[in-house]
Amino acid sequence: MEIRLLKSSFDDDGSASNHQHTACFVVNGEVAFDAGSLAMAVGADRPNVRDIVLSHTHLDHIAGLPLFVDDLFSTLRSPIRVHASRAMIEALRTHIFNDVIYPNFEEIENDFGKVLQFREYEFEREFRVSGLSILPVKVNHNEPSAGFMISDASGSIALTGDTADTAAIWETASRRDDLRAIVIECAFPEQMSRLASTARHLTPLGLKAELEKLDRNDLPVYVVNIKPMFREQVVAEIDALELSNVRIFPVGGLVAV
């Protein structure tokens, strides 16, 4: 399985920055998990993405969705399929695709037909998308928010999405004999622990506590969704924990597990 963390910002010289402002992961070049930076995708990933799986509807996870549909509008021969919970779909219909913030692309067709289709998933019920088996699991962020167990023929990964201390995803992951990697958030440094608790995110010590629930030091752990303003501090605090299997997911990078 291959996972790419799409770029979301650029330095003054136009090169991709290692700061992650928005969240979008493309798995096996075809399925996007969240869509924060999807409209900025170029190269090999973008032409093949027709399925988007949402963890929740905070702006940094959906910002690129309407622009992505808009950009591809005239070329789409089949609709972009957005997989989300019922509450997430209703939020998108009410607050984004409402002909006020952005056109209602559910009702607009190109020469080939529909361009946007919502597909509802249920928590704790596995579904298949483009060769992947995906199990949404509730995590501790805004309501509702999902983490995912993502599986293909090569094995499974756990993708937490945004979360604070949580339980179900670790209980699920512990039952997977084919678990190959963990992708987990860590948004704030310890000095911002009160804000992290309020916003339901992790700090480095919280990250460590979550990983101890799984107790699998043999698995590679990739840290994502670090707030850009605190990136250097969060990375330094994670390094200080001396967790040998934990590394920072490179923005724009590709990880094969």
Short mmCIF file of N, CA and C in Angstrom, two decimals, residues 122-192:
data_model
loop_
_atom_site.label_atom_id
_atom_site.label_comp_id
_atom_site.label_asym_id
_atom_site.label_seq_id
_atom_site.Cartn_x
_atom_site.Cartn_y
_atom_site.Cartn_z
N GLU A 122 -21.35 4.00 7.25
CA GLU A 122 -21.73 3.84 8.65
C GLU A 122 -20.51 3.46 9.46
N PHE A 123 -20.41 4.00 10.65
CA PHE A 123 -19.31 3.64 11.53
C PHE A 123 -19.38 2.15 11.86
N GLU A 124 -18.19 1.54 11.93
CA GLU A 124 -18.05 0.12 12.26
C GLU A 124 -18.62 -0.80 11.20
N ARG A 125 -18.86 -0.29 10.00
CA ARG A 125 -19.31 -1.14 8.90
C ARG A 125 -18.35 -0.94 7.71
N GLU A 126 -17.67 -2.00 7.34
CA GLU A 126 -16.64 -1.93 6.30
C GLU A 126 -17.28 -1.73 4.93
N PHE A 127 -16.61 -0.94 4.08
CA PHE A 127 -17.05 -0.80 2.70
C PHE A 127 -15.82 -0.83 1.79
N ARG A 128 -16.05 -1.07 0.52
CA ARG A 128 -14.96 -1.21 -0.43
C ARG A 128 -14.97 -0.07 -1.44
N VAL A 129 -13.77 0.42 -1.72
CA VAL A 129 -13.58 1.48 -2.70
C VAL A 129 -12.29 1.22 -3.45
N SER A 130 -12.40 1.00 -4.75
CA SER A 130 -11.23 0.93 -5.62
C SER A 130 -10.12 0.03 -5.07
N GLY A 131 -10.48 -1.18 -4.71
CA GLY A 131 -9.50 -2.15 -4.23
C GLY A 131 -9.15 -2.04 -2.76
N LEU A 132 -9.73 -1.09 -2.06
CA LEU A 132 -9.48 -0.92 -0.62
C LEU A 132 -10.70 -1.36 0.18
N SER A 133 -10.45 -1.98 1.31
CA SER A 133 -11.49 -2.20 2.31
C SER A 133 -11.31 -1.16 3.40
N ILE A 134 -12.35 -0.42 3.72
CA ILE A 134 -12.26 0.72 4.62
C ILE A 134 -13.26 0.54 5.76
N LEU A 135 -12.76 0.61 6.98
CA LEU A 135 -13.62 0.52 8.16
C LEU A 135 -13.56 1.83 8.92
N PRO A 136 -14.64 2.63 8.92
CA PRO A 136 -14.66 3.87 9.70
C PRO A 136 -14.88 3.57 11.18
N VAL A 137 -14.09 4.21 12.01
CA VAL A 137 -14.16 4.02 13.46
C VAL A 137 -14.26 5.39 14.12
N LYS A 138 -15.16 5.56 15.07
CA LYS A 138 -15.30 6.86 15.73
C LYS A 138 -14.06 7.20 16.54
N VAL A 139 -13.63 8.46 16.42
CA VAL A 139 -12.52 8.97 17.22
C VAL A 139 -12.99 10.22 17.97
N ASN A 140 -12.13 10.71 18.85
CA ASN A 140 -12.50 11.78 19.78
C ASN A 140 -12.10 13.14 19.23
N HIS A 141 -12.93 13.65 18.32
CA HIS A 141 -12.73 15.00 17.77
C HIS A 141 -14.12 15.62 17.72
N ASN A 142 -14.40 16.47 16.72
CA ASN A 142 -15.76 16.97 16.65
C ASN A 142 -16.70 15.83 16.28
N GLU A 143 -17.97 16.01 16.51
CA GLU A 143 -18.95 14.95 16.27
C GLU A 143 -19.68 15.20 14.95
N PRO A 144 -19.63 14.26 13.99
CA PRO A 144 -18.89 13.00 14.07
C PRO A 144 -17.52 13.12 13.42
N SER A 145 -16.59 12.32 13.88
CA SER A 145 -15.26 12.22 13.27
C SER A 145 -14.86 10.76 13.19
N ALA A 146 -14.15 10.43 12.12
CA ALA A 146 -13.76 9.04 11.89
C ALA A 146 -12.25 8.91 11.76
N GLY A 147 -11.73 7.83 12.31
CA GLY A 147 -10.47 7.27 11.89
C GLY A 147 -10.79 6.08 11.00
N PHE A 148 -9.77 5.51 10.37
CA PHE A 148 -10.03 4.44 9.43
C PHE A 148 -9.02 3.31 9.56
N MET A 149 -9.51 2.10 9.44
CA MET A 149 -8.67 0.95 9.13
C MET A 149 -8.77 0.75 7.62
N ILE A 150 -7.63 0.83 6.95
CA ILE A 150 -7.58 0.76 5.49
C ILE A 150 -6.79 -0.48 5.11
N SER A 151 -7.38 -1.33 4.28
CA SER A 151 -6.74 -2.60 3.94
C SER A 151 -6.75 -2.83 2.44
N ASP A 152 -5.67 -3.44 1.95
CA ASP A 152 -5.65 -4.01 0.61
C ASP A 152 -4.93 -5.34 0.69
N ALA A 153 -4.56 -5.90 -0.44
CA ALA A 153 -3.95 -7.23 -0.44
C ALA A 153 -2.63 -7.27 0.31
N SER A 154 -1.98 -6.12 0.49
CA SER A 154 -0.67 -6.08 1.15
C SER A 154 -0.77 -5.98 2.66
N GLY A 155 -1.93 -5.62 3.20
CA GLY A 155 -2.08 -5.46 4.64
C GLY A 155 -2.96 -4.29 4.99
N SER A 156 -2.89 -3.85 6.26
CA SER A 156 -3.76 -2.78 6.77
C SER A 156 -2.93 -1.67 7.41
N ILE A 157 -3.50 -0.47 7.40
CA ILE A 157 -2.95 0.64 8.16
C ILE A 157 -4.07 1.25 9.00
N ALA A 158 -3.69 1.88 10.10
CA ALA A 158 -4.62 2.65 10.91
C ALA A 158 -4.35 4.13 10.67
N LEU A 159 -5.36 4.86 10.24
CA LEU A 159 -5.28 6.31 10.02
C LEU A 159 -6.22 6.97 11.02
N THR A 160 -5.66 7.69 11.99
CA THR A 160 -6.52 8.21 13.06
C THR A 160 -7.37 9.39 12.65
N GLY A 161 -6.95 10.16 11.62
CA GLY A 161 -7.57 11.45 11.41
C GLY A 161 -7.27 12.34 12.61
N ASP A 162 -8.00 13.44 12.74
CA ASP A 162 -7.85 14.30 13.91
C ASP A 162 -8.48 13.61 15.12
N THR A 163 -7.76 13.62 16.24
CA THR A 163 -8.31 12.99 17.44
C THR A 163 -7.56 13.44 18.68
N ALA A 164 -8.23 13.37 19.80
CA ALA A 164 -7.58 13.43 21.11
C ALA A 164 -7.49 11.99 21.62
N ASP A 165 -7.39 11.81 22.93
CA ASP A 165 -7.33 10.45 23.46
C ASP A 165 -8.58 9.69 23.02
N THR A 166 -8.37 8.48 22.55
CA THR A 166 -9.45 7.70 21.96
C THR A 166 -9.22 6.23 22.23
N ALA A 167 -10.18 5.40 21.89
CA ALA A 167 -10.06 3.98 22.25
C ALA A 167 -10.40 3.03 21.12
N ALA A 168 -11.49 3.27 20.42
CA ALA A 168 -12.02 2.27 19.49
C ALA A 168 -11.04 1.90 18.39
N ILE A 169 -10.30 2.89 17.89
CA ILE A 169 -9.41 2.57 16.77
C ILE A 169 -8.27 1.66 17.21
N TRP A 170 -7.83 1.80 18.46
CA TRP A 170 -6.76 0.93 18.96
C TRP A 170 -7.30 -0.47 19.24
N GLU A 171 -8.52 -0.55 19.73
CA GLU A 171 -9.13 -1.86 19.93
C GLU A 171 -9.28 -2.59 18.60
N THR A 172 -9.68 -1.85 17.57
CA THR A 172 -9.82 -2.45 16.24
C THR A 172 -8.47 -2.84 15.67
N ALA A 173 -7.49 -1.94 15.79
CA ALA A 173 -6.16 -2.20 15.23
C ALA A 173 -5.50 -3.41 15.89
N SER A 174 -5.74 -3.58 17.17
CA SER A 174 -5.10 -4.68 17.89
C SER A 174 -5.56 -6.04 17.40
N ARG A 175 -6.70 -6.08 16.73
CA ARG A 175 -7.23 -7.35 16.22
C ARG A 175 -6.76 -7.65 14.80
N ARG A 176 -5.97 -6.75 14.21
CA ARG A 176 -5.53 -6.93 12.83
C ARG A 176 -4.14 -7.57 12.79
N ASP A 177 -4.09 -8.81 12.37
CA ASP A 177 -2.80 -9.49 12.25
C ASP A 177 -1.96 -8.93 11.11
N ASP A 178 -2.62 -8.27 10.15
CA ASP A 178 -1.91 -7.74 8.99
C ASP A 178 -1.60 -6.25 9.11
N LEU A 179 -1.67 -5.69 10.32
CA LEU A 179 -1.41 -4.26 10.50
C LEU A 179 0.03 -3.94 10.14
N ARG A 180 0.22 -2.94 9.26
CA ARG A 180 1.54 -2.62 8.74
C ARG A 180 2.07 -1.27 9.21
N ALA A 181 1.19 -0.34 9.56
CA ALA A 181 1.65 1.00 9.94
C ALA A 181 0.51 1.77 10.59
N ILE A 182 0.89 2.84 11.28
CA ILE A 182 -0.05 3.76 11.91
C ILE A 182 0.25 5.17 11.41
N VAL A 183 -0.79 5.88 11.01
CA VAL A 183 -0.67 7.30 10.66
C VAL A 183 -1.52 8.06 11.67
N ILE A 184 -0.88 8.92 12.46
CA ILE A 184 -1.54 9.53 13.61
C ILE A 184 -1.24 11.02 13.68
N GLU A 185 -2.19 11.76 14.15
CA GLU A 185 -2.00 13.21 14.30
C GLU A 185 -1.22 13.56 15.55
N CYS A 186 -0.63 14.75 15.53
CA CYS A 186 -0.06 15.38 16.74
C CYS A 186 0.02 16.87 16.45
N ALA A 187 -0.98 17.61 16.87
CA ALA A 187 -1.18 18.97 16.40
C ALA A 187 -0.39 20.02 17.16
N PHE A 188 -0.29 19.88 18.49
CA PHE A 188 0.21 20.97 19.32
C PHE A 188 1.38 20.53 20.20
N PRO A 189 2.25 21.50 20.58
CA PRO A 189 3.29 21.21 21.58
C PRO A 189 2.69 21.18 22.98
N GLU A 190 3.49 20.74 23.93
CA GLU A 190 2.99 20.58 25.30
C GLU A 190 2.53 21.90 25.91
N GLN A 191 3.17 23.01 25.56
CA GLN A 191 2.78 24.30 26.14
C GLN A 191 1.36 24.69 25.73
N MET A 192 0.84 24.05 24.67
CA MET A 192 -0.52 24.32 24.22
C MET A 192 -1.47 23.19 24.59
#
